[in-house]
Amino acid sequence: MNGLLALHKQHAKELTSVNGIEVPKQYNDLDKEYTALRHNVALSDYSHYSKLKIEGEEAFDVLDLAVAGDVAEIRDEQTLYTVLLDLDGSIITDVYVMNDDDSYVVLSEHLDDATLMNLFKDRMGEFEDVEMTSLTQSHAIVAMEGPYSWELAQEIYGMDVIGIPFLGFIALDDDTYIFRAGKHGEFSYKVILPVADAEALWKEIEEKGVRYELVKAGLALHELTRLENPYFSPTGSGSVSRDPRELQLQWMVRYDKDEFLGRERLLEKRDEALSKKIIGVVLQQEGEIEAICVGDSVVCGGEEIGKLVACRYSPSLKKMIAQALIDEAYAYAGIDAYAIKTTDGVEFKVNTTATPFINNHSMLINPNENSFVNPDKFRNMLEQLEAKQAEA
Amino acid sequence: MQEALKNTIDERNIVIDEVKKVLIERLNLYQEPQDIDEDTPLFGSGLKLDSVDATEVVVMLDMSFGIKVEEGTDPSFMRNINQLVDFILERKRATEAAAAEAA
Amino acid sequence: MTNIRKRVVITGMGVLSSIGRNVPEFKQGLLDKKVGIKPSEIYSEYFAGAYASEIKGEVDYPGLDPDLITKLDKGALWGYRVGREALEDGGLLDSDLKKKMGLMVGVSAAGTEAYLPFIMNKPEETNLDMVKYSGSYASICPLVASLLKLGGGYELVATACTASPNAIGLAFDAIQNNKGDVMMALGSEPLYIPTFAGFYALKAMADGPCTPYSNQPGMSIGEGAGAVIVEEYEHAKARGAKIYGELLGYATSSDAYHETAPDPKAVGSSWAMRTAIENAGLKPEDIDYVNAHGTGTDANDRSETLAIKKLFGEGTTPPISSTKSYFGHNIGSAGILELIACLVTLPEKKILPTLNFGVARTYADIDYVPNDFREKDVNVFLKNNYAFGGNNSCLVVSTKPGTIKQTEFNPQRVVITGIGSVSSMGTSNSEFASGFTDGGAIPVPREMKVELESEEAKQLPLDENKMLHYRSHMVKPFNARKILRSIDAKKLNNISLYALVALEQALKSADYKVVKTAREEIGMIMGISKGPTNTISRLCESLAPDPNNVRTSEFAMSLMNSIATQCAIAKGIKGYNTTLSSGVNAGFGAVFQGYEVIRQNLQDYMLAGAADEDGPGLAPLMSFGNEGFSYDDTDNSYHVYAKDDKGYVMGEGAACVFLESHDNAIERGAHIYAEIMGYGRCCDHIYFSQNSTPQTMADAINMALTEANLSAQDIDMVCGTTWAGKYATNMELNGIKLALGDHSQSAPLTNYNGYFGFVEASGGLLNLAGVIHGFKDNIVYPILNTTEFSVAGLNYVTANALEIDIKYALVTGMSEGGNCYALIIKKGA
């Protein structure tokens, strides 16, 4: 057992095994973890991501054939967030493809190492100059996430961290990457590093994170955060549909790319009429309502127009939020004429809405201007603006 | 579908179509309108626009919808197509309300 | 063998700025802390709260015919004015030295004024004379050269905001290679609406005079011009010249990061400073002061501050200041004006302050010399400038000439180890080579509707539907992804795509891969003529009626430097980077400068290329009044050098060569296609006459022979590259005759334009590529179509390919402005 896992076993509330790798499911109270992620910094272990390094002259060609997005879009130290499709043009999983000087690192949290490896091996047939190495067991992922995670990451890794754009990364050496990407709308820095180094980093972050009011968090938290900021989720919306159009994930595929797995069916389906679509709904009334569950109907004038595929209480909005698969003709944001009908026949009025549901706190923070720990700086741009207006 | 709902959806559809059309034209996007979902993010991922494109979106709002975006406007209206459409419809309603009041 | 670098000093200066219309006035304006940035009358009409540093009212042009003044654009007139002041200041106005004086110009928005009436939808205001004289991007060069009678040849650096300091760098390199003892470098940038609209719409402008590093971020745009005489030190001393300062070295680099934004990690900008300091044989601690780019925008001020901290170390940064707080950002002429500002104040032991300095921004935590002059004895200082696309430039200058130890370098033999091209003959080296054996590509039929009522239009061979039929050599559609693979080709305009495909092939044939650990060891130079014409026209179309609606996404991509910077971004090339937009045959300038960089051992590898795209349809009409465009609608209408000249057939495409030192090539076992033995460049300074002066071409050839240490008899073949028309044809052919003498009757002479058309900037390099492909089998391909030649007494290769032993080849060419180029290459082993 590695040191980091031993540490979790000692301190975490609950562990879970994902893709055959043990990681913390919960460290603290969910509320506390949530507040840290949305307002300060949360520290998590995402070592369960399957990690694959693809190298060689034809690495690009293999990836180009395997993923539905355009790998040519990404240059060195950039990442493509895209999907793998099956022959039916349905999404198997989402993946990050990191371009490290024309070698690639692929990350997937929903497939285990062997499955991911085999998917790429299937596509390797005609290519010779490609080498694939699994980094899943050898590498851990330690993540600093939240509106001030950039500041903590900067303390550890220096000022260049601030320059990392969303979906960009810095390769510290052949083996360690600081990768800026999250699936919850807040700043997020995933450090991909050899397992042997993970425990020391975890401890350093914990220590340096104190003044950011850092909280250690587990995976369970993200069942909520990923509904507030919807991403591809095999257990949520992905359990009812794997169709990029129905999921509003067409941006993760490139119809104009010459060749990739699933393209033919994808293009056929693109021309078919769309019958249903996932949209966001939010209850008009405030408060947590336990009666509302997945599978409940969405009705309009008494008629069923769709069903809930995921729902939760959003602490940020103080309202119930949900994703619903709705008849296409009704699937528009900005409508207040629908209601959720629970199994007991009670109706709750909803508004359909654009997703993400929440305005993330990170959007108010400019790392070049604001600071959590420097009293000479404002904590966010709103405070900065107010101060400026007060001055005027 | 009720008349009022149908009208609301039609009104929204017109704005959605126009927004997609002008974004594609002005930003030289490769997509066809139907390839762009309404919840598609505009920046970072999704359409992958950058800060230069953001100025184009502002110009687009002025040219195609007569909306002037004041300095200091919360930029979250540009987060995705749906929010952009919400913003346009809100401004439209505000203008209509102001006009009604004036009359 | 080690060479000691020559000392290069500045011996004359001229300026035109809102704070002073000559050097003494300018100096006084600086000392008085005069802020020339005011509310703009012209631009307030379109843009709320417009501020600018402008040249207002009449400007006098001593020595110019008033009638001529009405025909020229301000860019050329201002260039003339500051150039003249610099010559006068340097005691050179009537000197014979001007005959061999080279001219290096830096501009950004050149060639705009003549077309403003079209852009703003007021065609009735068109000044046809201005279109004729000042209508091409590079016209400032032949105009200023002609008006001041400078004969040493010219180049036009078009790297936007780094253009003028980069032009000074070119002059420095030319002097190092004995291409002249005295050169002129100038920047001239009148402000026009596309530039104003672009920056305004990008929300880059400050509400009032800019306040670099403090208060509200934002830039102030400005206009002005500056010129310096750059001279070899001993030469200057010998003639008793006044010496203002010494140029110790310089460097340019590319961020290879983004079209508009600087790299937030400031890798490229700090590397440019570090390299410039190293090139000058110094260390960061030797630097007493930095005159910053300091535009006032957040993006610049932040990343420049970071670059300076990275270079000098936190807590040990020298004072830095931004002169843009006086007279705004003068774009193409910014660097040269700022350099002059330093050279008139630093010798008085005064460091220019950053004016308008209020509350420092959060990141601004170094010494910006706020508001007041600083008493300090500065010897060595840096002049930084940065541009869209990630062009970085840094000059290292001493205020006390002769006090810093000279540097040494091992002059390198420079070889071509990679080559690539895109043309109507295809997109690979093998297609290009087989195109020669197949007798060239067939130009495709084109047509356009002409609805003009002018006299010229009546001369056109229109059909009954007013359609004009003609031919052009077009690049056939190809699968860019197959060639470029991991590069996103869909985002590129045609000209950048062609450039990148040619570059990719050059890299491939050189068996070289740009790797992450060595991005700085390779640089690139691009030669451009009309540039990204389709993008430019989309940008211009968006300016009327309301220029607030300018297409910002086309703004950066319409700049001439966008092709080289796009290539640098796509391939991660971070070394020396510049764009020479000198017009027809600009590719020669790119190769010459690439050669200088390798020769001085400043980079390990250089790519030198050129690119052209077919324009938005007006090109056939733009040629009104020019002899030359062929309206013949047949397959074989292009008869180069013919007695019965039917004009040229346009082409598009790109070419690129990979350069490195001979030692390096041997060490890594690269195949050497050719070695560059020498080059020459001169100009005829008779822009207002259409009479050729073949002696100018002969001078260029002789210059190349001298450098190559060869005589005319050593030349085994000649490849000319001029396009058509009496002027160019006479100049090239009679120039060859003059230079080679009797040997011209026997040396085989060819010209490959008939194979792929007249490709403006790239033609010279496509011909060069043809010569190199011929080397393999010792073949000179024939001139296509022509049977009777306009100039007798030359050994034209016609009808069949000629097989001969080739060791040395001479490639010649000229620009539409009378710049003559000669290049001698030796066949590789």
Short mmCIF file of C-alpha atoms in Angstrom, two decimals, chain C residues 23-182:
data_model
loop_
_atom_site.label_atom_id
_atom_site.label_comp_id
_atom_site.label_asym_id
_atom_site.label_seq_id
_atom_site.Cartn_x
_atom_site.Cartn_y
_atom_site.Cartn_z
CA VAL C 23 15.03 65.97 -33.02
CA PRO C 24 15.70 69.15 -30.97
CA GLU C 25 11.97 69.82 -30.54
CA PHE C 26 11.36 66.19 -29.67
CA LYS C 27 14.12 66.29 -27.07
CA GLN C 28 12.68 69.45 -25.55
CA GLY C 29 9.21 67.87 -25.51
CA LEU C 30 10.61 64.92 -23.60
CA LEU C 31 12.46 67.07 -21.10
CA ASP C 32 9.31 69.17 -20.63
CA LYS C 33 7.32 65.98 -19.99
CA LYS C 34 4.92 66.94 -22.73
CA VAL C 35 2.06 64.48 -23.22
CA GLY C 36 1.05 64.42 -26.87
CA ILE C 37 -1.95 62.14 -26.33
CA LYS C 38 -5.09 64.26 -26.79
CA PRO C 39 -8.75 63.78 -27.64
CA SER C 40 -8.82 62.91 -31.33
CA GLU C 41 -10.96 65.05 -33.59
CA ILE C 42 -10.76 62.66 -36.51
CA TYR C 43 -11.57 59.52 -34.57
CA SER C 44 -14.11 60.99 -32.16
CA GLU C 45 -16.45 61.08 -35.14
CA TYR C 46 -16.60 57.30 -35.01
CA PHE C 47 -15.42 56.28 -31.57
CA ALA C 48 -16.68 57.69 -28.29
CA GLY C 49 -13.88 59.07 -26.12
CA ALA C 50 -11.17 58.59 -28.73
CA TYR C 51 -7.70 59.69 -27.70
CA ALA C 52 -4.57 59.61 -29.83
CA SER C 53 -1.14 61.11 -30.24
CA GLU C 54 -1.48 62.69 -33.66
CA ILE C 55 0.48 64.76 -36.14
CA LYS C 56 -1.95 67.62 -36.60
CA GLY C 57 -2.04 70.31 -39.27
CA GLU C 58 0.26 70.79 -42.23
CA VAL C 59 3.60 69.07 -42.34
CA ASP C 60 6.32 70.59 -44.52
CA TYR C 61 8.43 68.45 -46.81
CA PRO C 62 11.57 70.40 -47.65
CA GLY C 63 12.91 69.65 -51.10
CA LEU C 64 9.75 68.01 -52.45
CA ASP C 65 7.77 69.21 -55.45
CA PRO C 66 4.33 70.30 -54.11
CA ASP C 67 2.64 68.48 -56.99
CA LEU C 68 4.36 65.23 -56.05
CA ILE C 69 3.27 65.60 -52.42
CA THR C 70 -0.37 65.20 -53.44
CA LYS C 71 0.43 61.87 -55.07
CA LEU C 72 2.10 60.17 -52.12
CA ASP C 73 0.70 58.78 -48.92
CA LYS C 74 1.73 60.04 -45.52
CA GLY C 75 3.73 56.91 -44.79
CA ALA C 76 6.13 57.67 -47.61
CA LEU C 77 6.14 61.43 -47.01
CA TRP C 78 6.90 61.09 -43.33
CA GLY C 79 9.53 58.47 -44.09
CA TYR C 80 11.10 60.91 -46.50
CA ARG C 81 10.95 63.74 -43.97
CA VAL C 82 12.56 61.89 -41.07
CA GLY C 83 15.02 60.16 -43.40
CA ARG C 84 16.07 63.52 -44.76
CA GLU C 85 16.51 64.95 -41.28
CA ALA C 86 18.64 61.97 -40.30
CA LEU C 87 20.82 62.37 -43.40
CA GLU C 88 21.18 66.08 -42.76
CA ASP C 89 21.95 65.45 -39.12
CA GLY C 90 24.55 62.90 -40.15
CA GLY C 91 26.09 65.24 -42.72
CA LEU C 92 25.10 62.87 -45.48
CA LEU C 93 22.40 64.71 -47.38
CA ASP C 94 24.61 65.37 -50.38
CA SER C 95 27.06 62.55 -49.80
CA ASP C 96 28.14 59.98 -52.37
CA LEU C 97 27.74 57.41 -49.62
CA LYS C 98 24.02 57.40 -50.37
CA LYS C 99 24.64 55.45 -53.57
CA LYS C 100 25.44 52.36 -51.55
CA MET C 101 23.29 53.17 -48.54
CA GLY C 102 20.79 50.44 -47.75
CA LEU C 103 17.35 51.23 -46.39
CA MET C 104 15.61 49.11 -43.77
CA VAL C 105 12.05 50.18 -43.09
CA GLY C 106 9.65 49.06 -40.38
CA VAL C 107 5.91 49.64 -40.76
CA SER C 108 2.65 47.99 -39.84
CA ALA C 109 -0.37 49.43 -41.65
CA ALA C 110 1.40 50.42 -44.87
CA GLY C 111 -0.33 50.93 -48.19
CA THR C 112 -3.63 51.77 -46.50
CA GLU C 113 -4.18 55.42 -47.35
CA ALA C 114 -4.65 54.99 -51.09
CA TYR C 115 -7.50 52.56 -50.46
CA LEU C 116 -9.23 54.39 -47.62
CA PRO C 117 -11.92 55.80 -49.93
CA PHE C 118 -12.83 52.24 -50.96
CA ILE C 119 -12.73 51.02 -47.39
CA MET C 120 -14.95 53.82 -46.12
CA ASN C 121 -17.26 53.53 -49.09
CA LYS C 122 -16.42 56.92 -50.55
CA PRO C 123 -14.99 55.90 -53.94
CA GLU C 124 -15.45 59.42 -55.29
CA GLU C 125 -12.55 60.51 -53.07
CA THR C 126 -10.13 58.09 -54.73
CA ASN C 127 -6.78 59.59 -55.63
CA LEU C 128 -5.61 57.48 -58.57
CA ASP C 129 -2.11 58.92 -58.45
CA MET C 130 -1.85 57.79 -54.88
CA VAL C 131 -3.07 54.32 -55.82
CA LYS C 132 -0.39 54.22 -58.49
CA TYR C 133 2.53 55.45 -56.39
CA SER C 134 1.59 54.47 -52.85
CA GLY C 135 -0.77 51.62 -53.56
CA SER C 136 1.32 48.64 -52.64
CA TYR C 137 2.31 47.59 -49.16
CA ALA C 138 6.01 48.06 -49.80
CA SER C 139 5.81 51.29 -51.82
CA ILE C 140 7.28 53.34 -48.98
CA CYS C 141 10.64 51.67 -49.66
CA PRO C 142 11.16 52.59 -53.32
CA LEU C 143 9.60 56.00 -52.69
CA VAL C 144 11.88 56.94 -49.84
CA ALA C 145 14.88 55.39 -51.60
CA SER C 146 14.07 57.35 -54.75
CA LEU C 147 13.35 60.65 -53.04
CA LEU C 148 16.51 60.45 -50.93
CA LYS C 149 18.53 58.70 -53.66
CA LEU C 150 19.57 55.69 -51.61
CA GLY C 151 20.93 52.89 -53.79
CA GLY C 152 21.92 50.15 -51.39
CA GLY C 153 18.71 48.16 -51.65
CA TYR C 154 15.89 47.91 -49.17
CA GLU C 155 13.83 45.59 -47.02
CA LEU C 156 10.52 46.23 -45.37
CA VAL C 157 10.11 44.67 -41.94
CA ALA C 158 6.41 44.12 -41.28
CA THR C 159 6.26 42.70 -37.79
CA ALA C 160 3.67 45.23 -36.62
CA CYS C 161 4.76 46.76 -33.31
CA THR C 162 8.32 45.44 -33.46
CA ALA C 163 8.90 46.48 -37.07
CA SER C 164 11.22 49.45 -36.67
CA PRO C 165 13.62 48.05 -34.04
CA ASN C 166 13.75 44.86 -36.09
CA ALA C 167 14.64 46.99 -39.14
CA ILE C 168 17.55 48.46 -37.16
CA GLY C 169 18.61 44.89 -36.43
CA LEU C 170 18.66 44.08 -40.15
CA ALA C 171 20.89 47.08 -40.78
CA PHE C 172 23.20 45.85 -38.01
CA ASP C 173 23.47 42.41 -39.63
CA ALA C 174 24.06 43.84 -43.11
CA ILE C 175 26.97 45.92 -41.79
CA GLN C 176 28.43 42.82 -40.10
CA ASN C 177 28.54 41.16 -43.52
CA ASN C 178 30.10 44.11 -45.37
CA LYS C 179 26.90 44.87 -47.23
CA GLY C 180 27.39 48.52 -46.48
CA ASP C 181 29.17 50.92 -44.16
CA VAL C 182 26.23 53.23 -43.74
#
